[in-house]
Short mmCIF file of C-alpha atoms in Angstrom, two decimals:
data_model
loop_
_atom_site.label_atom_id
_atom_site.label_comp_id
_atom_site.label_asym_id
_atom_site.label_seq_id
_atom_site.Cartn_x
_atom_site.Cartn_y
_atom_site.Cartn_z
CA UNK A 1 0.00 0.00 0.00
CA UNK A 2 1.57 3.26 -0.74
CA UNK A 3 1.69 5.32 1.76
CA UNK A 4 2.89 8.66 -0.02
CA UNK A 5 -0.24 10.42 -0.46
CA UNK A 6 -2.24 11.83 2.23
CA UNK A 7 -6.26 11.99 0.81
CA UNK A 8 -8.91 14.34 2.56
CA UNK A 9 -6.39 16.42 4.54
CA UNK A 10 -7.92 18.63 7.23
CA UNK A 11 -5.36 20.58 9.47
CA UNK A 12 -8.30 21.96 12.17
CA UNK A 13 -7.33 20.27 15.61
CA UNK A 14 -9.18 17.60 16.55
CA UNK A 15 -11.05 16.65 20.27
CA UNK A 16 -10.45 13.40 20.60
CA UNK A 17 -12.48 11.27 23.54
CA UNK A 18 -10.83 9.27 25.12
CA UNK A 19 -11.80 6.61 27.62
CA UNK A 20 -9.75 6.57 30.84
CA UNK A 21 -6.90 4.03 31.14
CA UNK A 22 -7.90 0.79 33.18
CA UNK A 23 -5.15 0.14 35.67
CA UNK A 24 -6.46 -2.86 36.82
CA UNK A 25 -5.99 -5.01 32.75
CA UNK A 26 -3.15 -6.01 31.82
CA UNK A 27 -2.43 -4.06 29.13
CA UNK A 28 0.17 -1.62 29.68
CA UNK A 29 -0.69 2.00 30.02
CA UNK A 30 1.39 2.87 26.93
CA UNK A 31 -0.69 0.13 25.10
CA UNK A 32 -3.92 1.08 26.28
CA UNK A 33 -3.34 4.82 24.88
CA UNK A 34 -2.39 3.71 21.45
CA UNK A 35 -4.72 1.55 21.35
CA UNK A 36 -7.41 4.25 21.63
CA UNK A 37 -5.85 6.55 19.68
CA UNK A 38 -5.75 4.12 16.97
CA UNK A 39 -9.75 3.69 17.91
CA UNK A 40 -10.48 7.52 17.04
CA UNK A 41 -8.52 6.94 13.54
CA UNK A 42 -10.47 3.59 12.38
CA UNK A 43 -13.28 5.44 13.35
CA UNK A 44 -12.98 8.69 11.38
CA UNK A 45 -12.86 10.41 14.88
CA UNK A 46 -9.69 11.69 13.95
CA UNK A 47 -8.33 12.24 10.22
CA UNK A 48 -5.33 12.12 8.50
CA UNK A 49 -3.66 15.58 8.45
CA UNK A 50 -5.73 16.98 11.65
CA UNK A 51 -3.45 17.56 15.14
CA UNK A 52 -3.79 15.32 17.81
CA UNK A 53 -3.45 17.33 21.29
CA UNK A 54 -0.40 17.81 22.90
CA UNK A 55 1.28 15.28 24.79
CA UNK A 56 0.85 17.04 28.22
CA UNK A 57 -2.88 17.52 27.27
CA UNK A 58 -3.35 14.13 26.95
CA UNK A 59 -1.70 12.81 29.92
CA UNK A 60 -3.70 15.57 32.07
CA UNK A 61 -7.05 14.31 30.16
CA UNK A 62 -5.92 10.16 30.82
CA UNK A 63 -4.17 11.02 34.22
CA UNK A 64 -1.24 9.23 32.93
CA UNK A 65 2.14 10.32 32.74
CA UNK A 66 3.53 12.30 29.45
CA UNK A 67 5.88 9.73 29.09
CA UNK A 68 3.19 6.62 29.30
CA UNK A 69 1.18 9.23 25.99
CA UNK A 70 5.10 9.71 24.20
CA UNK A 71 5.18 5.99 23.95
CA UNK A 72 2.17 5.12 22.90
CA UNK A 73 2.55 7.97 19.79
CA UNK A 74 6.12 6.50 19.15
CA UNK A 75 4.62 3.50 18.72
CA UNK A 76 1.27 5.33 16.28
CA UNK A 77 4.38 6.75 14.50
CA UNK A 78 6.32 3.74 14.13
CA UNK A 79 3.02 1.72 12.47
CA UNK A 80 2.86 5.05 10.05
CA UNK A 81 -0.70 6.46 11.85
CA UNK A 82 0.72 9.88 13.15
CA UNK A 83 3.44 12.10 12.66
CA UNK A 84 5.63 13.77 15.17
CA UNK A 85 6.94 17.02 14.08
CA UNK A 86 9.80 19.17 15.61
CA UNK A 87 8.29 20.57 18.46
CA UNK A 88 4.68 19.89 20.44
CA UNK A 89 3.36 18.67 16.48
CA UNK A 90 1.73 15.46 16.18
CA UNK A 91 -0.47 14.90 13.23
CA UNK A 92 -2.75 11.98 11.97
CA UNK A 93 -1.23 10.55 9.28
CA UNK A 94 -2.40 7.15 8.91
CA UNK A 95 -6.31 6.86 7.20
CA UNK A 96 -9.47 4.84 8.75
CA UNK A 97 -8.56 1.33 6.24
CA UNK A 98 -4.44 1.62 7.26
CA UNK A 99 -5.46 1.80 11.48
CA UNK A 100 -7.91 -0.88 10.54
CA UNK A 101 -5.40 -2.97 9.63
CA UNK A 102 -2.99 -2.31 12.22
CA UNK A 103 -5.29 -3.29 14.85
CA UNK A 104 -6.39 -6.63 13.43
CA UNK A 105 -2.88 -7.84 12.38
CA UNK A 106 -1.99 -6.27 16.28
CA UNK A 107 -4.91 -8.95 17.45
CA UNK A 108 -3.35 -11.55 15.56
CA UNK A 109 -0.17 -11.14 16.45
CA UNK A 110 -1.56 -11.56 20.37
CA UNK A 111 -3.72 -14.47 19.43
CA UNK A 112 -0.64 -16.32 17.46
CA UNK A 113 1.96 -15.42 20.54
CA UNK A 114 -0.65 -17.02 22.91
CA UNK A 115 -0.83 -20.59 20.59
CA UNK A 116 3.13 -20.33 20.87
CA UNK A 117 3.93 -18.93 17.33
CA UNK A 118 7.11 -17.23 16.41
CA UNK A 119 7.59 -13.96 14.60
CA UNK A 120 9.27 -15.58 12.00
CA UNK A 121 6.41 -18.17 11.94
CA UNK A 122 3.97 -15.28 11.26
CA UNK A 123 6.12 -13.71 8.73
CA UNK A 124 6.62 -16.99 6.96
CA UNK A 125 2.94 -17.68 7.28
CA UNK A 126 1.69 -13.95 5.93
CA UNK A 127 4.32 -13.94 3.18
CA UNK A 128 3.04 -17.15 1.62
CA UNK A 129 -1.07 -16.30 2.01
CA UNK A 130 0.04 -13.07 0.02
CA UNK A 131 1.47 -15.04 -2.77
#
């Protein structure tokens, strides 16, 4: 999928509304913020090209620390959903179909580690359904 072109860019700010992080899952806090995050993006909530509020925004809004809200957008930026700009800039970059994605091969990733698969078992696997 190329990821070059940006489609339907809006540059307002956006609200997002998030649910409060659940201390008592598993899921790390980190986790649990990107996953939500991601949420907002499947779901249109937020749009590629809009700006995400700042990390110290967030954590006051999640009452997490900035730190727990800088990895979970490391880890948005890393699958190619936002972009972190010099300075407080984060943007959406990923669209609804591309976070969509991301969270169901993210469930299947969990759901092959817990029958005792490999990375390299799920790469070998993916790469020859694609053929």
């Amino acid at each position: 999928m190329d990821n070059t072109s940006t489609p339907d860019v809006d540059s307002g700010a956006v609200g997002l509304s998030l649910p409060p992080v659940n201390r008592s899952r598993k899921t790390l806090l980190h986790e649990q913020v990107a996953a939500e995050i991601r949420r907002a993006i499947a779901n249109g909530e937020a749009r590629p090209g809009q700006k995400i509020p700042q990390v110290k925004d967030l954590a006051a809004e999640l009452s997490v620390n900035s730190n727990t809200v800088l990895r979970a957008l490391r880890i948005l930026r890393d699958e190619g959903l936002v972009e972190m700009g010099r300075g407080r800039s984060i943007r959406v970059a990923g669209t609804q179909e591309q976070s969509a994605v991301v969270t169901r091969v993210r469930e299947l990733v969990e759901f092959a580690r817990r029958q005792g698969y490999e990375p390299d078992d799920l790469i070998s696997i993916l790469a020859a359904i694609a053929k």
